[in-house]
Amino acid sequence: MFVLVNLKTYPCDPVAVAEAVRDVNETTDARLAVAPQAAHLERVAETGVETWAQHVDPIDYGSNTGHALAESVAEAGAVGTLINHSEQRLKLADIDGSVQAAQRADLETVVCANNPAQIGAAAALGSDAVAVEPPELIGTGTPVSQADPDVVEDAVDAAAGVDSEVSVLCGAGISTGDDVVAAGELGAEGVLLASGVAKADDPTAALEALVDPL
Ligand SMILES: O=C(CO)COP(=O)(O)O
């Protein structure tokens, strides 16, 4: 299972969480990575953890003030990027452009979507993976894999119907090892999560509990 920890703009210490992710990654067959804010990418990547960006824009070098250029994200140490997170939604054409920008910079891509219908559209854009995250469950602690298992199964079916190579992650409310196991049983190859680690008093303990049953 791929466990991608999104730090959003939570007021956690990104380097401390990155070190926890790096260290727990050494103890498990699961693949762990962390997605800090753009301003923290370099410091996080220097820990040696697998580092992802939270977003890249559908742009190239040039006059694009305030945008996230895929090449700069990669130079800062990111090896992959989220695109179209529920908190950073893009138009379809811009999702397509961001996937192409990320691929130009050799970044792995996960395109997020709110529901299985959007997953089908996202899977058509050539990303490495798609992630279904029902917005109403994000940050609630109520896991999508248990509260709304149909969403995960339908997302897996929708992606497979478009591109059998694209892997499917799920996210929203995931915070325990049981949640991750349930996601896997529904066909997801990984999970996206945030508050369960970024807001934990002890991120290492939270991560250990997440991967323990895997
Ligand atoms: O948005 C998410 C991950 O990208 C999910 O957030 P939570 O894990 O806090 O529900």
PDB file of C-alpha atoms and ligand atoms in Angstrom:
ATOM      1  CA  MET A   1       0.000   0.000   0.000  1.00  0.00           C
ATOM      2  CA  PHE A   2       1.049   3.557  -0.733  1.00  0.00           C
ATOM      3  CA  VAL A   3       0.480   5.897   2.210  1.00  0.00           C
ATOM      4  CA  LEU A   4       0.761   9.552   1.162  1.00  0.00           C
ATOM      5  CA  VAL A   5       0.647  12.029   4.047  1.00  0.00           C
ATOM      6  CA  ASN A   6      -0.595  15.468   2.975  1.00  0.00           C
ATOM      7  CA  LEU A   7       0.491  18.176   5.432  1.00  0.00           C
ATOM      8  CA  LYS A   8      -1.841  20.777   3.842  1.00  0.00           C
ATOM      9  CA  THR A   9      -1.150  24.050   5.692  1.00  0.00           C
ATOM     10  CA  TYR A  10      -1.423  22.495   9.124  1.00  0.00           C
ATOM     11  CA  PRO A  11       0.822  24.141  11.716  1.00  0.00           C
ATOM     12  CA  CYS A  12       2.958  21.043  12.226  1.00  0.00           C
ATOM     13  CA  ASP A  13       6.766  20.878  12.024  1.00  0.00           C
ATOM     14  CA  PRO A  14       7.192  19.586   8.440  1.00  0.00           C
ATOM     15  CA  VAL A  15      10.717  18.324   9.019  1.00  0.00           C
ATOM     16  CA  ALA A  16       9.741  16.434  12.179  1.00  0.00           C
ATOM     17  CA  VAL A  17       6.814  14.770  10.391  1.00  0.00           C
ATOM     18  CA  ALA A  18       9.046  14.036   7.389  1.00  0.00           C
ATOM     19  CA  GLU A  19      11.605  12.341   9.640  1.00  0.00           C
ATOM     20  CA  ALA A  20       8.827  10.281  11.219  1.00  0.00           C
ATOM     21  CA  VAL A  21       7.543   9.220   7.777  1.00  0.00           C
ATOM     22  CA  ARG A  22      11.089   8.391   6.662  1.00  0.00           C
ATOM     23  CA  ASP A  23      11.800   6.323   9.770  1.00  0.00           C
ATOM     24  CA  VAL A  24       8.507   4.408   9.775  1.00  0.00           C
ATOM     25  CA  ASN A  25       8.981   3.730   6.049  1.00  0.00           C
ATOM     26  CA  GLU A  26      12.082   1.742   6.999  1.00  0.00           C
ATOM     27  CA  THR A  27      10.005  -0.589   9.173  1.00  0.00           C
ATOM     28  CA  THR A  28       7.307  -1.636   6.692  1.00  0.00           C
ATOM     29  CA  ASP A  29       6.676  -3.052   3.227  1.00  0.00           C
ATOM     30  CA  ALA A  30       4.252  -0.185   2.644  1.00  0.00           C
ATOM     31  CA  ARG A  31       5.487   2.845   0.691  1.00  0.00           C
ATOM     32  CA  LEU A  32       5.277   6.060   2.704  1.00  0.00           C
ATOM     33  CA  ALA A  33       5.652   9.605   1.377  1.00  0.00           C
ATOM     34  CA  VAL A  34       4.871  13.123   2.545  1.00  0.00           C
ATOM     35  CA  ALA A  35       3.451  16.174   0.738  1.00  0.00           C
ATOM     36  CA  PRO A  36       4.458  19.406   2.511  1.00  0.00           C
ATOM     37  CA  GLN A  37       3.686  22.971   1.472  1.00  0.00           C
ATOM     38  CA  ALA A  38       5.731  24.194  -1.507  1.00  0.00           C
ATOM     39  CA  ALA A  39       7.805  26.442   0.741  1.00  0.00           C
ATOM     40  CA  HIS A  40       8.885  23.409   2.791  1.00  0.00           C
ATOM     41  CA  LEU A  41       9.697  21.021  -0.083  1.00  0.00           C
ATOM     42  CA  GLU A  42      13.449  21.474   0.012  1.00  0.00           C
ATOM     43  CA  ARG A  43      13.864  21.085   3.770  1.00  0.00           C
ATOM     44  CA  VAL A  44      11.580  18.051   3.770  1.00  0.00           C
ATOM     45  CA  ALA A  45      13.352  16.398   0.831  1.00  0.00           C
ATOM     46  CA  GLU A  46      16.689  16.873   2.595  1.00  0.00           C
ATOM     47  CA  THR A  47      15.532  14.425   5.286  1.00  0.00           C
ATOM     48  CA  GLY A  48      15.612  11.675   2.666  1.00  0.00           C
ATOM     49  CA  VAL A  49      11.862  11.015   2.820  1.00  0.00           C
ATOM     50  CA  GLU A  50       9.928  10.485  -0.422  1.00  0.00           C
ATOM     51  CA  THR A  51       8.636  14.009  -1.020  1.00  0.00           C
ATOM     52  CA  TRP A  52       5.562  15.071  -2.999  1.00  0.00           C
ATOM     53  CA  ALA A  53       4.201  18.476  -3.929  1.00  0.00           C
ATOM     54  CA  GLN A  54       0.592  19.341  -3.119  1.00  0.00           C
ATOM     55  CA  HIS A  55       0.007  21.003  -6.489  1.00  0.00           C
ATOM     56  CA  VAL A  56       1.606  22.126  -9.737  1.00  0.00           C
ATOM     57  CA  ASP A  57       0.127  24.593 -12.212  1.00  0.00           C
ATOM     58  CA  PRO A  58      -0.499  23.984 -15.929  1.00  0.00           C
ATOM     59  CA  ILE A  59       2.293  26.343 -16.951  1.00  0.00           C
ATOM     60  CA  ASP A  60       5.793  26.374 -18.419  1.00  0.00           C
ATOM     61  CA  TYR A  61       8.749  28.677 -17.662  1.00  0.00           C
ATOM     62  CA  GLY A  62       7.818  32.308 -18.215  1.00  0.00           C
ATOM     63  CA  SER A  63       5.539  35.048 -16.941  1.00  0.00           C
ATOM     64  CA  ASN A  64       3.395  33.184 -14.417  1.00  0.00           C
ATOM     65  CA  THR A  65       3.647  35.119 -11.153  1.00  0.00           C
ATOM     66  CA  GLY A  66       2.631  33.150  -8.087  1.00  0.00           C
ATOM     67  CA  HIS A  67       2.349  29.812  -9.851  1.00  0.00           C
ATOM     68  CA  ALA A  68       3.968  26.468  -8.997  1.00  0.00           C
ATOM     69  CA  LEU A  69       6.222  25.398 -11.869  1.00  0.00           C
ATOM     70  CA  ALA A  70       6.657  21.623 -12.087  1.00  0.00           C
ATOM     71  CA  GLU A  71      10.379  21.886 -12.841  1.00  0.00           C
ATOM     72  CA  SER A  72      10.967  24.045  -9.733  1.00  0.00           C
ATOM     73  CA  VAL A  73       9.024  21.606  -7.584  1.00  0.00           C
ATOM     74  CA  ALA A  74      11.197  18.776  -8.920  1.00  0.00           C
ATOM     75  CA  GLU A  75      14.397  20.785  -8.347  1.00  0.00           C
ATOM     76  CA  ALA A  76      13.286  21.334  -4.749  1.00  0.00           C
ATOM     77  CA  GLY A  77      13.277  17.555  -4.297  1.00  0.00           C
ATOM     78  CA  ALA A  78       9.730  16.441  -5.069  1.00  0.00           C
ATOM     79  CA  VAL A  79       9.346  13.179  -6.978  1.00  0.00           C
ATOM     80  CA  GLY A  80       5.591  13.436  -7.393  1.00  0.00           C
ATOM     81  CA  THR A  81       2.652  15.797  -7.100  1.00  0.00           C
ATOM     82  CA  LEU A  82      -1.009  15.841  -6.201  1.00  0.00           C
ATOM     83  CA  ILE A  83      -3.203  17.570  -8.763  1.00  0.00           C
ATOM     84  CA  ASN A  84      -6.772  18.826  -8.289  1.00  0.00           C
ATOM     85  CA  HIS A  85      -6.960  18.224  -4.554  1.00  0.00           C
ATOM     86  CA  SER A  86     -10.421  19.033  -3.246  1.00  0.00           C
ATOM     87  CA  GLU A  87      -8.915  22.111  -1.589  1.00  0.00           C
ATOM     88  CA  GLN A  88      -7.139  23.192  -4.813  1.00  0.00           C
ATOM     89  CA  ARG A  89      -9.663  22.363  -7.532  1.00  0.00           C
ATOM     90  CA  LEU A  90      -8.898  22.936 -11.187  1.00  0.00           C
ATOM     91  CA  LYS A  91     -10.916  23.015 -14.405  1.00  0.00           C
ATOM     92  CA  LEU A  92     -10.640  19.847 -16.506  1.00  0.00           C
ATOM     93  CA  ALA A  93      -8.374  21.559 -19.049  1.00  0.00           C
ATOM     94  CA  ASP A  94      -6.088  22.729 -16.259  1.00  0.00           C
ATOM     95  CA  ILE A  95      -5.943  19.263 -14.677  1.00  0.00           C
ATOM     96  CA  ASP A  96      -4.839  17.979 -18.070  1.00  0.00           C
ATOM     97  CA  GLY A  97      -2.262  20.787 -18.335  1.00  0.00           C
ATOM     98  CA  SER A  98      -0.951  20.127 -14.816  1.00  0.00           C
ATOM     99  CA  VAL A  99      -0.560  16.406 -15.565  1.00  0.00           C
ATOM    100  CA  GLN A 100       1.409  17.293 -18.680  1.00  0.00           C
ATOM    101  CA  ALA A 101       3.541  19.812 -16.775  1.00  0.00           C
ATOM    102  CA  ALA A 102       4.284  17.222 -14.092  1.00  0.00           C
ATOM    103  CA  GLN A 103       5.190  14.602 -16.694  1.00  0.00           C
ATOM    104  CA  ARG A 104       7.487  17.109 -18.437  1.00  0.00           C
ATOM    105  CA  ALA A 105       9.341  17.429 -15.106  1.00  0.00           C
ATOM    106  CA  ASP A 106       9.349  13.652 -14.470  1.00  0.00           C
ATOM    107  CA  LEU A 107       7.036  13.937 -11.478  1.00  0.00           C
ATOM    108  CA  GLU A 108       4.755  11.038 -10.585  1.00  0.00           C
ATOM    109  CA  THR A 109       1.116  12.161 -10.566  1.00  0.00           C
ATOM    110  CA  VAL A 110      -1.973  11.528  -8.447  1.00  0.00           C
ATOM    111  CA  VAL A 111      -5.082  13.313  -9.716  1.00  0.00           C
ATOM    112  CA  CYS A 112      -7.694  13.734  -7.000  1.00  0.00           C
ATOM    113  CA  ALA A 113     -11.441  13.605  -7.583  1.00  0.00           C
ATOM    114  CA  ASN A 114     -14.535  13.939  -5.448  1.00  0.00           C
ATOM    115  CA  ASN A 115     -16.506  10.946  -6.678  1.00  0.00           C
ATOM    116  CA  PRO A 116     -16.360   7.922  -9.010  1.00  0.00           C
ATOM    117  CA  ALA A 117     -17.718   9.844 -12.037  1.00  0.00           C
ATOM    118  CA  GLN A 118     -14.872  12.343 -11.740  1.00  0.00           C
ATOM    119  CA  ILE A 119     -12.428   9.461 -11.223  1.00  0.00           C
ATOM    120  CA  GLY A 120     -13.383   8.167 -14.669  1.00  0.00           C
ATOM    121  CA  ALA A 121     -12.550  11.561 -16.189  1.00  0.00           C
ATOM    122  CA  ALA A 122      -9.322  11.841 -14.175  1.00  0.00           C
ATOM    123  CA  ALA A 123      -8.205   8.352 -15.226  1.00  0.00           C
ATOM    124  CA  ALA A 124      -8.467   9.398 -18.883  1.00  0.00           C
ATOM    125  CA  LEU A 125      -5.790  12.066 -18.461  1.00  0.00           C
ATOM    126  CA  GLY A 126      -2.781   9.749 -18.286  1.00  0.00           C
ATOM    127  CA  SER A 127      -1.793  10.234 -14.656  1.00  0.00           C
ATOM    128  CA  ASP A 128      -0.073   7.447 -12.732  1.00  0.00           C
ATOM    129  CA  ALA A 129      -2.837   7.288 -10.145  1.00  0.00           C
ATOM    130  CA  VAL A 130      -6.139   8.814  -9.169  1.00  0.00           C
ATOM    131  CA  ALA A 131      -7.469   9.394  -5.662  1.00  0.00           C
ATOM    132  CA  VAL A 132     -11.103   9.529  -4.628  1.00  0.00           C
ATOM    133  CA  GLU A 133     -11.772  11.784  -1.646  1.00  0.00           C
ATOM    134  CA  PRO A 134     -15.387  12.650  -0.759  1.00  0.00           C
ATOM    135  CA  PRO A 135     -15.031  16.262   0.458  1.00  0.00           C
ATOM    136  CA  GLU A 136     -17.681  15.857   3.147  1.00  0.00           C
ATOM    137  CA  LEU A 137     -15.527  13.252   4.931  1.00  0.00           C
ATOM    138  CA  ILE A 138     -12.211  15.131   4.736  1.00  0.00           C
ATOM    139  CA  GLY A 139     -10.925  16.028   8.166  1.00  0.00           C
ATOM    140  CA  THR A 140     -13.810  14.312   9.966  1.00  0.00           C
ATOM    141  CA  GLY A 141     -12.006  11.216  11.249  1.00  0.00           C
ATOM    142  CA  THR A 142     -14.806   9.177   9.663  1.00  0.00           C
ATOM    143  CA  PRO A 143     -12.983   6.985   7.144  1.00  0.00           C
ATOM    144  CA  VAL A 144     -14.233   6.774   3.583  1.00  0.00           C
ATOM    145  CA  SER A 145     -13.220   3.119   3.478  1.00  0.00           C
ATOM    146  CA  GLN A 146     -15.727   2.313   6.215  1.00  0.00           C
ATOM    147  CA  ALA A 147     -18.324   5.119   5.987  1.00  0.00           C
ATOM    148  CA  ASP A 148     -18.744   4.999   2.209  1.00  0.00           C
ATOM    149  CA  PRO A 149     -17.156   1.803   0.848  1.00  0.00           C
ATOM    150  CA  ASP A 150     -19.236   1.993  -2.358  1.00  0.00           C
ATOM    151  CA  VAL A 151     -17.429   5.192  -3.307  1.00  0.00           C
ATOM    152  CA  VAL A 152     -14.093   3.388  -3.201  1.00  0.00           C
ATOM    153  CA  GLU A 153     -15.306   0.298  -5.078  1.00  0.00           C
ATOM    154  CA  ASP A 154     -17.074   2.427  -7.692  1.00  0.00           C
ATOM    155  CA  ALA A 155     -13.945   4.545  -8.115  1.00  0.00           C
ATOM    156  CA  VAL A 156     -11.846   1.417  -8.660  1.00  0.00           C
ATOM    157  CA  ASP A 157     -14.356   0.195 -11.274  1.00  0.00           C
ATOM    158  CA  ALA A 158     -14.531   3.614 -12.959  1.00  0.00           C
ATOM    159  CA  ALA A 159     -10.753   3.867 -13.247  1.00  0.00           C
ATOM    160  CA  ALA A 160     -10.398   0.279 -14.498  1.00  0.00           C
ATOM    161  CA  GLY A 161     -13.044   0.944 -17.135  1.00  0.00           C
ATOM    162  CA  VAL A 162     -10.925   3.741 -18.575  1.00  0.00           C
ATOM    163  CA  ASP A 163      -7.334   2.656 -17.985  1.00  0.00           C
ATOM    164  CA  SER A 164      -6.400  -0.622 -16.313  1.00  0.00           C
ATOM    165  CA  GLU A 165      -2.883   0.725 -15.604  1.00  0.00           C
ATOM    166  CA  VAL A 166      -3.966   3.625 -13.396  1.00  0.00           C
ATOM    167  CA  SER A 167      -3.892   2.873  -9.686  1.00  0.00           C
ATOM    168  CA  VAL A 168      -6.556   4.127  -7.334  1.00  0.00           C
ATOM    169  CA  LEU A 169      -6.010   5.663  -3.923  1.00  0.00           C
ATOM    170  CA  CYS A 170      -8.690   6.772  -1.514  1.00  0.00           C
ATOM    171  CA  GLY A 171      -8.711   9.364   1.195  1.00  0.00           C
ATOM    172  CA  ALA A 172     -10.765  11.301   3.743  1.00  0.00           C
ATOM    173  CA  GLY A 173     -10.975  10.512   7.415  1.00  0.00           C
ATOM    174  CA  ILE A 174      -8.360   7.761   7.333  1.00  0.00           C
ATOM    175  CA  SER A 175      -6.397   7.545  10.558  1.00  0.00           C
ATOM    176  CA  THR A 176      -6.011   3.917  11.638  1.00  0.00           C
ATOM    177  CA  GLY A 177      -4.462   0.737  10.320  1.00  0.00           C
ATOM    178  CA  ASP A 178      -7.937  -0.800  10.056  1.00  0.00           C
ATOM    179  CA  ASP A 179      -8.970   2.064   7.744  1.00  0.00           C
ATOM    180  CA  VAL A 180      -5.989   1.355   5.491  1.00  0.00           C
ATOM    181  CA  VAL A 181      -6.700  -2.384   5.442  1.00  0.00           C
ATOM    182  CA  ALA A 182     -10.362  -1.679   4.585  1.00  0.00           C
ATOM    183  CA  ALA A 183      -9.222   0.560   1.711  1.00  0.00           C
ATOM    184  CA  GLY A 184      -7.037  -2.222   0.351  1.00  0.00           C
ATOM    185  CA  GLU A 185      -9.866  -4.748   0.598  1.00  0.00           C
ATOM    186  CA  LEU A 186     -12.019  -2.415  -1.529  1.00  0.00           C
ATOM    187  CA  GLY A 187      -9.380  -2.395  -4.256  1.00  0.00           C
ATOM    188  CA  ALA A 188      -7.448   0.771  -3.422  1.00  0.00           C
ATOM    189  CA  GLU A 189      -3.674   0.556  -3.826  1.00  0.00           C
ATOM    190  CA  GLY A 190      -3.044   3.339  -1.375  1.00  0.00           C
ATOM    191  CA  VAL A 191      -4.446   6.043   0.859  1.00  0.00           C
ATOM    192  CA  LEU A 192      -4.156   9.801   1.085  1.00  0.00           C
ATOM    193  CA  LEU A 193      -4.413  11.186   4.569  1.00  0.00           C
ATOM    194  CA  ALA A 194      -3.674  14.359   6.469  1.00  0.00           C
ATOM    195  CA  SER A 195      -5.080  15.201   9.884  1.00  0.00           C
ATOM    196  CA  GLY A 196      -4.534  11.732  11.374  1.00  0.00           C
ATOM    197  CA  VAL A 197      -0.770  12.351  11.148  1.00  0.00           C
ATOM    198  CA  ALA A 198      -0.307  16.115  10.747  1.00  0.00           C
ATOM    199  CA  LYS A 199      -2.463  16.872  13.791  1.00  0.00           C
ATOM    200  CA  ALA A 200      -1.301  13.927  15.908  1.00  0.00           C
ATOM    201  CA  ASP A 201       0.532  14.652  19.164  1.00  0.00           C
ATOM    202  CA  ASP A 202       2.956  11.884  18.203  1.00  0.00           C
ATOM    203  CA  PRO A 203       3.176  11.522  14.399  1.00  0.00           C
ATOM    204  CA  THR A 204       5.550   8.560  14.677  1.00  0.00           C
ATOM    205  CA  ALA A 205       3.082   6.606  16.811  1.00  0.00           C
ATOM    206  CA  ALA A 206       0.246   7.541  14.441  1.00  0.00           C
ATOM    207  CA  LEU A 207       2.239   6.301  11.438  1.00  0.00           C
ATOM    208  CA  GLU A 208       3.296   3.105  13.205  1.00  0.00           C
ATOM    209  CA  ALA A 209      -0.352   2.344  13.987  1.00  0.00           C
ATOM    210  CA  LEU A 210      -1.298   3.013  10.358  1.00  0.00           C
ATOM    211  CA  VAL A 211       1.147   0.529   8.877  1.00  0.00           C
ATOM    212  CA  ASP A 212       1.066  -2.037  11.697  1.00  0.00           C
ATOM    213  CA  PRO A 213      -1.587  -4.337  10.124  1.00  0.00           C
ATOM    214  CA  LEU A 214      -0.144  -4.115   6.610  1.00  0.00           C
TER     215      LEU A 214
HETATM  216  O1  LIG B   1      -7.597  15.663   2.172  1.00  0.00           O
HETATM  217  C1  LIG B   1      -7.082  14.658   2.611  1.00  0.00           C
HETATM  218  C2  LIG B   1      -5.787  14.154   2.124  1.00  0.00           C
HETATM  219  O2  LIG B   1      -5.390  14.784   0.971  1.00  0.00           O
HETATM  220  C3  LIG B   1      -7.715  13.896   3.695  1.00  0.00           C
HETATM  221  O3  LIG B   1      -7.623  14.644   4.851  1.00  0.00           O
HETATM  222  P1  LIG B   1      -7.926  13.898   6.247  1.00  0.00           P
HETATM  223  O4  LIG B   1      -7.029  12.710   6.338  1.00  0.00           O
HETATM  224  O5  LIG B   1      -7.602  14.965   7.279  1.00  0.00           O
HETATM  225  O6  LIG B   1      -9.371  13.549   6.220  1.00  0.00           O
END
